[in-house]
JSON list of N, CA and C and ligand atoms in Angstrom, two decimals:
[
{"chain": "B", "resi": 1, "resn": "UNK", "atom": "N", "xyz": [0.84, -1.21, 0.00]},
{"chain": "B", "resi": 1, "resn": "UNK", "atom": "CA", "xyz": [0.00, 0.00, 0.00]},
{"chain": "B", "resi": 1, "resn": "UNK", "atom": "C", "xyz": [0.86, 1.25, 0.00]},
{"chain": "B", "resi": 2, "resn": "UNK", "atom": "N", "xyz": [0.39, 2.25, -0.66]},
{"chain": "B", "resi": 2, "resn": "UNK", "atom": "CA", "xyz": [1.12, 3.50, -0.68]},
{"chain": "B", "resi": 2, "resn": "UNK", "atom": "C", "xyz": [2.27, 3.48, -1.67]},
{"chain": "B", "resi": 3, "resn": "UNK", "atom": "N", "xyz": [2.25, 2.50, -2.52]},
{"chain": "B", "resi": 3, "resn": "UNK", "atom": "CA", "xyz": [3.34, 2.41, -3.49]},
{"chain": "B", "resi": 3, "resn": "UNK", "atom": "C", "xyz": [3.16, 3.43, -4.61]},
{"chain": "B", "resi": 4, "resn": "UNK", "atom": "N", "xyz": [1.92, 3.51, -5.07]},
{"chain": "B", "resi": 4, "resn": "UNK", "atom": "CA", "xyz": [1.65, 4.41, -6.18]},
{"chain": "B", "resi": 4, "resn": "UNK", "atom": "C", "xyz": [0.85, 5.62, -5.72]},
{"chain": "B", "resi": 5, "resn": "UNK", "atom": "N", "xyz": [1.29, 6.76, -6.19]},
{"chain": "B", "resi": 5, "resn": "UNK", "atom": "CA", "xyz": [0.55, 7.99, -5.88]},
{"chain": "B", "resi": 5, "resn": "UNK", "atom": "C", "xyz": [-0.17, 8.48, -7.13]},
{"chain": "B", "resi": 6, "resn": "UNK", "atom": "N", "xyz": [-1.47, 8.55, -7.08]},
{"chain": "B", "resi": 6, "resn": "UNK", "atom": "CA", "xyz": [-2.20, 9.07, -8.24]},
{"chain": "B", "resi": 6, "resn": "UNK", "atom": "C", "xyz": [-1.91, 10.54, -8.43]},
{"chain": "B", "resi": 7, "resn": "UNK", "atom": "N", "xyz": [-1.87, 10.97, -9.68]},
{"chain": "B", "resi": 7, "resn": "UNK", "atom": "CA", "xyz": [-1.59, 12.38, -9.95]},
{"chain": "B", "resi": 7, "resn": "UNK", "atom": "C", "xyz": [-2.72, 13.26, -9.44]},
{"chain": "B", "resi": 8, "resn": "UNK", "atom": "N", "xyz": [-2.36, 14.42, -8.98]},
{"chain": "B", "resi": 8, "resn": "UNK", "atom": "CA", "xyz": [-3.37, 15.34, -8.43]},
{"chain": "B", "resi": 8, "resn": "UNK", "atom": "C", "xyz": [-4.29, 15.85, -9.53]},
{"chain": "B", "resi": 9, "resn": "UNK", "atom": "N", "xyz": [-3.68, 16.28, -10.60]},
{"chain": "B", "resi": 9, "resn": "UNK", "atom": "CA", "xyz": [-4.47, 16.89, -11.67]},
{"chain": "B", "resi": 9, "resn": "UNK", "atom": "C", "xyz": [-4.25, 16.13, -12.97]},
{"chain": "B", "resi": 10, "resn": "UNK", "atom": "N", "xyz": [-5.33, 15.82, -13.60]},
{"chain": "B", "resi": 10, "resn": "UNK", "atom": "CA", "xyz": [-5.21, 15.18, -14.91]},
{"chain": "B", "resi": 10, "resn": "UNK", "atom": "C", "xyz": [-5.15, 16.25, -15.99]},
{"chain": "B", "resi": 11, "resn": "UNK", "atom": "N", "xyz": [-4.29, 16.04, -16.92]},
{"chain": "B", "resi": 11, "resn": "UNK", "atom": "CA", "xyz": [-4.20, 17.00, -18.00]},
{"chain": "B", "resi": 11, "resn": "UNK", "atom": "C", "xyz": [-4.67, 16.35, -19.30]},
{"chain": "B", "resi": 12, "resn": "UNK", "atom": "N", "xyz": [-5.48, 17.07, -20.01]},
{"chain": "B", "resi": 12, "resn": "UNK", "atom": "CA", "xyz": [-5.95, 16.58, -21.29]},
{"chain": "B", "resi": 12, "resn": "UNK", "atom": "C", "xyz": [-5.43, 17.50, -22.37]},
{"chain": "B", "resi": 13, "resn": "UNK", "atom": "N", "xyz": [-4.54, 16.99, -23.17]},
{"chain": "B", "resi": 13, "resn": "UNK", "atom": "CA", "xyz": [-3.98, 17.82, -24.23]},
{"chain": "B", "resi": 13, "resn": "UNK", "atom": "C", "xyz": [-3.18, 18.96, -23.64]},
{"chain": "B", "resi": 14, "resn": "UNK", "atom": "N", "xyz": [-3.32, 20.13, -24.20]},
{"chain": "B", "resi": 14, "resn": "UNK", "atom": "CA", "xyz": [-2.56, 21.27, -23.71]},
{"chain": "B", "resi": 14, "resn": "UNK", "atom": "C", "xyz": [-3.40, 22.05, -22.73]},
{"chain": "B", "resi": 15, "resn": "UNK", "atom": "N", "xyz": [-2.96, 22.09, -21.52]},
{"chain": "B", "resi": 15, "resn": "UNK", "atom": "CA", "xyz": [-3.68, 22.84, -20.50]},
{"chain": "B", "resi": 15, "resn": "UNK", "atom": "C", "xyz": [-4.85, 22.05, -19.94]},
{"chain": "B", "resi": 16, "resn": "UNK", "atom": "N", "xyz": [-5.37, 22.52, -18.87]},
{"chain": "B", "resi": 16, "resn": "UNK", "atom": "CA", "xyz": [-6.48, 21.82, -18.23]},
{"chain": "B", "resi": 16, "resn": "UNK", "atom": "C", "xyz": [-7.79, 22.52, -18.58]},
{"chain": "B", "resi": 17, "resn": "UNK", "atom": "N", "xyz": [-8.69, 21.74, -19.11]},
{"chain": "B", "resi": 17, "resn": "UNK", "atom": "CA", "xyz": [-10.00, 22.30, -19.46]},
{"chain": "B", "resi": 17, "resn": "UNK", "atom": "C", "xyz": [-10.95, 22.10, -18.30]},
{"chain": "B", "resi": 18, "resn": "UNK", "atom": "N", "xyz": [-11.83, 23.04, -18.16]},
{"chain": "B", "resi": 18, "resn": "UNK", "atom": "CA", "xyz": [-12.85, 22.91, -17.12]},
{"chain": "B", "resi": 18, "resn": "UNK", "atom": "C", "xyz": [-14.22, 22.94, -17.77]},
{"chain": "B", "resi": 19, "resn": "UNK", "atom": "N", "xyz": [-15.13, 22.23, -17.17]},
{"chain": "B", "resi": 19, "resn": "UNK", "atom": "CA", "xyz": [-16.49, 22.21, -17.68]},
{"chain": "B", "resi": 19, "resn": "UNK", "atom": "C", "xyz": [-17.10, 23.60, -17.59]},
{"chain": "B", "resi": 20, "resn": "UNK", "atom": "N", "xyz": [-17.69, 24.03, -18.68]},
{"chain": "B", "resi": 20, "resn": "UNK", "atom": "CA", "xyz": [-18.28, 25.37, -18.72]},
{"chain": "B", "resi": 20, "resn": "UNK", "atom": "C", "xyz": [-19.61, 25.41, -17.96]},
{"chain": "B", "resi": 21, "resn": "UNK", "atom": "N", "xyz": [-20.05, 24.25, -17.54]},
{"chain": "B", "resi": 21, "resn": "UNK", "atom": "CA", "xyz": [-21.36, 24.19, -16.91]},
{"chain": "B", "resi": 21, "resn": "UNK", "atom": "C", "xyz": [-21.24, 24.02, -15.40]},
{"chain": "B", "resi": 22, "resn": "UNK", "atom": "N", "xyz": [-20.40, 23.07, -14.98]},
{"chain": "B", "resi": 22, "resn": "UNK", "atom": "CA", "xyz": [-20.29, 22.80, -13.55]},
{"chain": "B", "resi": 22, "resn": "UNK", "atom": "C", "xyz": [-18.89, 23.05, -13.02]},
{"chain": "B", "resi": 23, "resn": "UNK", "atom": "N", "xyz": [-17.94, 23.32, -13.94]},
{"chain": "B", "resi": 23, "resn": "UNK", "atom": "CA", "xyz": [-16.60, 23.65, -13.48]},
{"chain": "B", "resi": 23, "resn": "UNK", "atom": "C", "xyz": [-15.75, 22.44, -13.18]},
{"chain": "B", "resi": 24, "resn": "UNK", "atom": "N", "xyz": [-16.24, 21.26, -13.49]},
{"chain": "B", "resi": 24, "resn": "UNK", "atom": "CA", "xyz": [-15.47, 20.06, -13.22]},
{"chain": "B", "resi": 24, "resn": "UNK", "atom": "C", "xyz": [-14.29, 19.95, -14.17]},
{"chain": "B", "resi": 25, "resn": "UNK", "atom": "N", "xyz": [-13.21, 19.41, -13.67]},
{"chain": "B", "resi": 25, "resn": "UNK", "atom": "CA", "xyz": [-12.03, 19.23, -14.52]},
{"chain": "B", "resi": 25, "resn": "UNK", "atom": "C", "xyz": [-11.90, 17.78, -14.93]},
{"chain": "B", "resi": 26, "resn": "UNK", "atom": "N", "xyz": [-12.92, 17.02, -14.72]},
{"chain": "B", "resi": 26, "resn": "UNK", "atom": "CA", "xyz": [-12.83, 15.60, -14.99]},
{"chain": "B", "resi": 26, "resn": "UNK", "atom": "C", "xyz": [-13.43, 15.27, -16.35]},
{"chain": "B", "resi": 27, "resn": "UNK", "atom": "N", "xyz": [-12.60, 14.76, -17.25]},
{"chain": "B", "resi": 27, "resn": "UNK", "atom": "CA", "xyz": [-13.06, 14.27, -18.54]},
{"chain": "B", "resi": 27, "resn": "UNK", "atom": "C", "xyz": [-13.90, 15.30, -19.27]},
{"chain": "B", "resi": 28, "resn": "UNK", "atom": "N", "xyz": [-13.29, 16.42, -19.55]},
{"chain": "B", "resi": 28, "resn": "UNK", "atom": "CA", "xyz": [-14.01, 17.47, -20.27]},
{"chain": "B", "resi": 28, "resn": "UNK", "atom": "C", "xyz": [-13.96, 17.18, -21.76]},
{"chain": "B", "resi": 29, "resn": "UNK", "atom": "N", "xyz": [-15.12, 17.21, -22.37]},
{"chain": "B", "resi": 29, "resn": "UNK", "atom": "CA", "xyz": [-15.23, 16.95, -23.79]},
{"chain": "B", "resi": 29, "resn": "UNK", "atom": "C", "xyz": [-15.16, 18.27, -24.55]},
{"chain": "B", "resi": 30, "resn": "UNK", "atom": "N", "xyz": [-14.42, 18.25, -25.63]},
{"chain": "B", "resi": 30, "resn": "UNK", "atom": "CA", "xyz": [-14.23, 19.48, -26.39]},
{"chain": "B", "resi": 30, "resn": "UNK", "atom": "C", "xyz": [-14.80, 19.37, -27.79]},
{"chain": "B", "resi": 31, "resn": "UNK", "atom": "N", "xyz": [-15.77, 18.50, -27.93]},
{"chain": "B", "resi": 31, "resn": "UNK", "atom": "CA", "xyz": [-16.36, 18.35, -29.26]},
{"chain": "B", "resi": 31, "resn": "UNK", "atom": "C", "xyz": [-17.37, 19.44, -29.53]},
{"chain": "B", "resi": 32, "resn": "UNK", "atom": "N", "xyz": [-17.57, 19.71, -30.80]},
{"chain": "B", "resi": 32, "resn": "UNK", "atom": "CA", "xyz": [-18.58, 20.68, -31.24]},
{"chain": "B", "resi": 32, "resn": "UNK", "atom": "C", "xyz": [-18.31, 22.07, -30.68]},
{"chain": "B", "resi": 33, "resn": "UNK", "atom": "N", "xyz": [-17.06, 22.32, -30.28]},
{"chain": "B", "resi": 33, "resn": "UNK", "atom": "CA", "xyz": [-16.72, 23.64, -29.80]},
{"chain": "B", "resi": 33, "resn": "UNK", "atom": "C", "xyz": [-17.26, 23.95, -28.42]},
{"chain": "B", "resi": 34, "resn": "UNK", "atom": "N", "xyz": [-17.67, 22.91, -27.71]},
{"chain": "B", "resi": 34, "resn": "UNK", "atom": "CA", "xyz": [-18.15, 23.13, -26.35]},
{"chain": "B", "resi": 34, "resn": "UNK", "atom": "C", "xyz": [-17.22, 22.44, -25.38]},
{"chain": "B", "resi": 35, "resn": "UNK", "atom": "N", "xyz": [-17.18, 22.94, -24.20]},
{"chain": "B", "resi": 35, "resn": "UNK", "atom": "CA", "xyz": [-16.29, 22.37, -23.18]},
{"chain": "B", "resi": 35, "resn": "UNK", "atom": "C", "xyz": [-17.13, 21.94, -21.99]},
{"chain": "B", "resi": 36, "resn": "UNK", "atom": "N", "xyz": [-17.48, 20.68, -21.99]},
{"chain": "B", "resi": 36, "resn": "UNK", "atom": "CA", "xyz": [-18.33, 20.18, -20.92]},
{"chain": "B", "resi": 36, "resn": "UNK", "atom": "C", "xyz": [-17.81, 18.83, -20.45]},
{"chain": "B", "resi": 37, "resn": "UNK", "atom": "N", "xyz": [-18.04, 18.56, -19.18]},
{"chain": "B", "resi": 37, "resn": "UNK", "atom": "CA", "xyz": [-17.69, 17.24, -18.69]},
{"chain": "B", "resi": 37, "resn": "UNK", "atom": "C", "xyz": [-18.69, 16.24, -19.25]},
{"chain": "B", "resi": 38, "resn": "UNK", "atom": "N", "xyz": [-18.37, 14.99, -19.08]},
{"chain": "B", "resi": 38, "resn": "UNK", "atom": "CA", "xyz": [-19.21, 13.96, -19.71]},
{"chain": "B", "resi": 38, "resn": "UNK", "atom": "C", "xyz": [-20.67, 14.06, -19.27]},
{"chain": "B", "resi": 39, "resn": "UNK", "atom": "N", "xyz": [-20.84, 14.28, -17.98]},
{"chain": "B", "resi": 39, "resn": "UNK", "atom": "CA", "xyz": [-22.20, 14.29, -17.46]},
{"chain": "B", "resi": 39, "resn": "UNK", "atom": "C", "xyz": [-22.98, 15.48, -18.02]},
{"chain": "B", "resi": 40, "resn": "UNK", "atom": "N", "xyz": [-22.37, 16.66, -17.97]},
{"chain": "B", "resi": 40, "resn": "UNK", "atom": "CA", "xyz": [-23.04, 17.84, -18.49]},
{"chain": "B", "resi": 40, "resn": "UNK", "atom": "C", "xyz": [-23.26, 17.71, -19.99]},
{"chain": "B", "resi": 41, "resn": "UNK", "atom": "N", "xyz": [-22.29, 17.11, -20.67]},
{"chain": "B", "resi": 41, "resn": "UNK", "atom": "CA", "xyz": [-22.42, 16.96, -22.10]},
{"chain": "B", "resi": 41, "resn": "UNK", "atom": "C", "xyz": [-23.66, 16.14, -22.46]},
{"chain": "B", "resi": 42, "resn": "UNK", "atom": "N", "xyz": [-23.88, 15.09, -21.69]},
{"chain": "B", "resi": 42, "resn": "UNK", "atom": "CA", "xyz": [-25.05, 14.26, -21.97]},
{"chain": "B", "resi": 42, "resn": "UNK", "atom": "C", "xyz": [-26.33, 15.07, -21.83]},
{"chain": "B", "resi": 43, "resn": "UNK", "atom": "N", "xyz": [-26.39, 15.88, -20.76]},
{"chain": "B", "resi": 43, "resn": "UNK", "atom": "CA", "xyz": [-27.59, 16.66, -20.53]},
{"chain": "B", "resi": 43, "resn": "UNK", "atom": "C", "xyz": [-27.76, 17.72, -21.62]},
{"chain": "B", "resi": 44, "resn": "UNK", "atom": "N", "xyz": [-26.69, 18.40, -21.91]},
{"chain": "B", "resi": 44, "resn": "UNK", "atom": "CA", "xyz": [-26.76, 19.45, -22.93]},
{"chain": "B", "resi": 44, "resn": "UNK", "atom": "C", "xyz": [-27.03, 18.85, -24.30]},
{"chain": "B", "resi": 45, "resn": "UNK", "atom": "N", "xyz": [-26.45, 17.70, -24.55]},
{"chain": "B", "resi": 45, "resn": "UNK", "atom": "CA", "xyz": [-26.64, 17.05, -25.84]},
{"chain": "B", "resi": 45, "resn": "UNK", "atom": "C", "xyz": [-28.11, 16.77, -26.09]},
{"chain": "B", "resi": 46, "resn": "UNK", "atom": "N", "xyz": [-28.80, 16.39, -25.06]},
{"chain": "B", "resi": 46, "resn": "UNK", "atom": "CA", "xyz": [-30.23, 16.14, -25.21]},
{"chain": "B", "resi": 46, "resn": "UNK", "atom": "C", "xyz": [-30.95, 17.43, -25.54]},
{"chain": "B", "resi": 47, "resn": "UNK", "atom": "N", "xyz": [-30.53, 18.50, -24.90]},
{"chain": "B", "resi": 47, "resn": "UNK", "atom": "CA", "xyz": [-31.16, 19.79, -25.18]},
{"chain": "B", "resi": 47, "resn": "UNK", "atom": "C", "xyz": [-30.90, 20.22, -26.61]},
{"chain": "B", "resi": 48, "resn": "UNK", "atom": "N", "xyz": [-29.71, 19.91, -27.08]},
{"chain": "B", "resi": 48, "resn": "UNK", "atom": "CA", "xyz": [-29.33, 20.32, -28.42]},
{"chain": "B", "resi": 48, "resn": "UNK", "atom": "C", "xyz": [-29.93, 19.42, -29.49]},
{"chain": "B", "resi": 49, "resn": "UNK", "atom": "N", "xyz": [-30.43, 18.29, -29.08]},
{"chain": "B", "resi": 49, "resn": "UNK", "atom": "CA", "xyz": [-31.07, 17.41, -30.05]},
{"chain": "B", "resi": 49, "resn": "UNK", "atom": "C", "xyz": [-30.34, 16.12, -30.27]},
{"chain": "B", "resi": 50, "resn": "UNK", "atom": "N", "xyz": [-29.20, 15.95, -29.60]},
{"chain": "B", "resi": 50, "resn": "UNK", "atom": "CA", "xyz": [-28.50, 14.69, -29.74]},
{"chain": "B", "resi": 50, "resn": "UNK", "atom": "C", "xyz": [-29.16, 13.67, -28.80]},
{"chain": "B", "resi": 51, "resn": "UNK", "atom": "N", "xyz": [-29.96, 12.87, -29.36]},
{"chain": "B", "resi": 51, "resn": "UNK", "atom": "CA", "xyz": [-30.71, 11.91, -28.54]},
{"chain": "B", "resi": 51, "resn": "UNK", "atom": "C", "xyz": [-29.81, 10.81, -28.02]},
{"chain": "B", "resi": 52, "resn": "UNK", "atom": "N", "xyz": [-29.23, 10.08, -28.93]},
{"chain": "B", "resi": 52, "resn": "UNK", "atom": "CA", "xyz": [-28.39, 8.97, -28.52]},
{"chain": "B", "resi": 52, "resn": "UNK", "atom": "C", "xyz": [-26.98, 9.20, -29.02]},
{"chain": "B", "resi": 53, "resn": "UNK", "atom": "N", "xyz": [-26.23, 9.90, -28.24]},
{"chain": "B", "resi": 53, "resn": "UNK", "atom": "CA", "xyz": [-24.87, 10.18, -28.64]},
{"chain": "B", "resi": 53, "resn": "UNK", "atom": "C", "xyz": [-23.94, 9.06, -28.20]},
{"chain": "B", "resi": 54, "resn": "UNK", "atom": "N", "xyz": [-24.07, 8.67, -26.94]},
{"chain": "B", "resi": 54, "resn": "UNK", "atom": "CA", "xyz": [-23.18, 7.65, -26.40]},
{"chain": "B", "resi": 54, "resn": "UNK", "atom": "C", "xyz": [-23.62, 6.27, -26.88]},
{"chain": "J", "resi": 1, "resn": "ZN", "atom": "ZN1", "xyz": [-20.04, 19.58, -16.04]}
]
């Protein structure tokens, strides 16, 4: 135990992206010119008309 230390901050590409909706830095999607975490993306996608994206 205690052998491996997980990184504090995950970096995706260049710089850290934050969700424009909830501010989460976890798994932010940058498709379609929007910056949202997976969860927010699903909700917004439905609003935008993407019914079954995943
Ligand atoms: Zn979010």
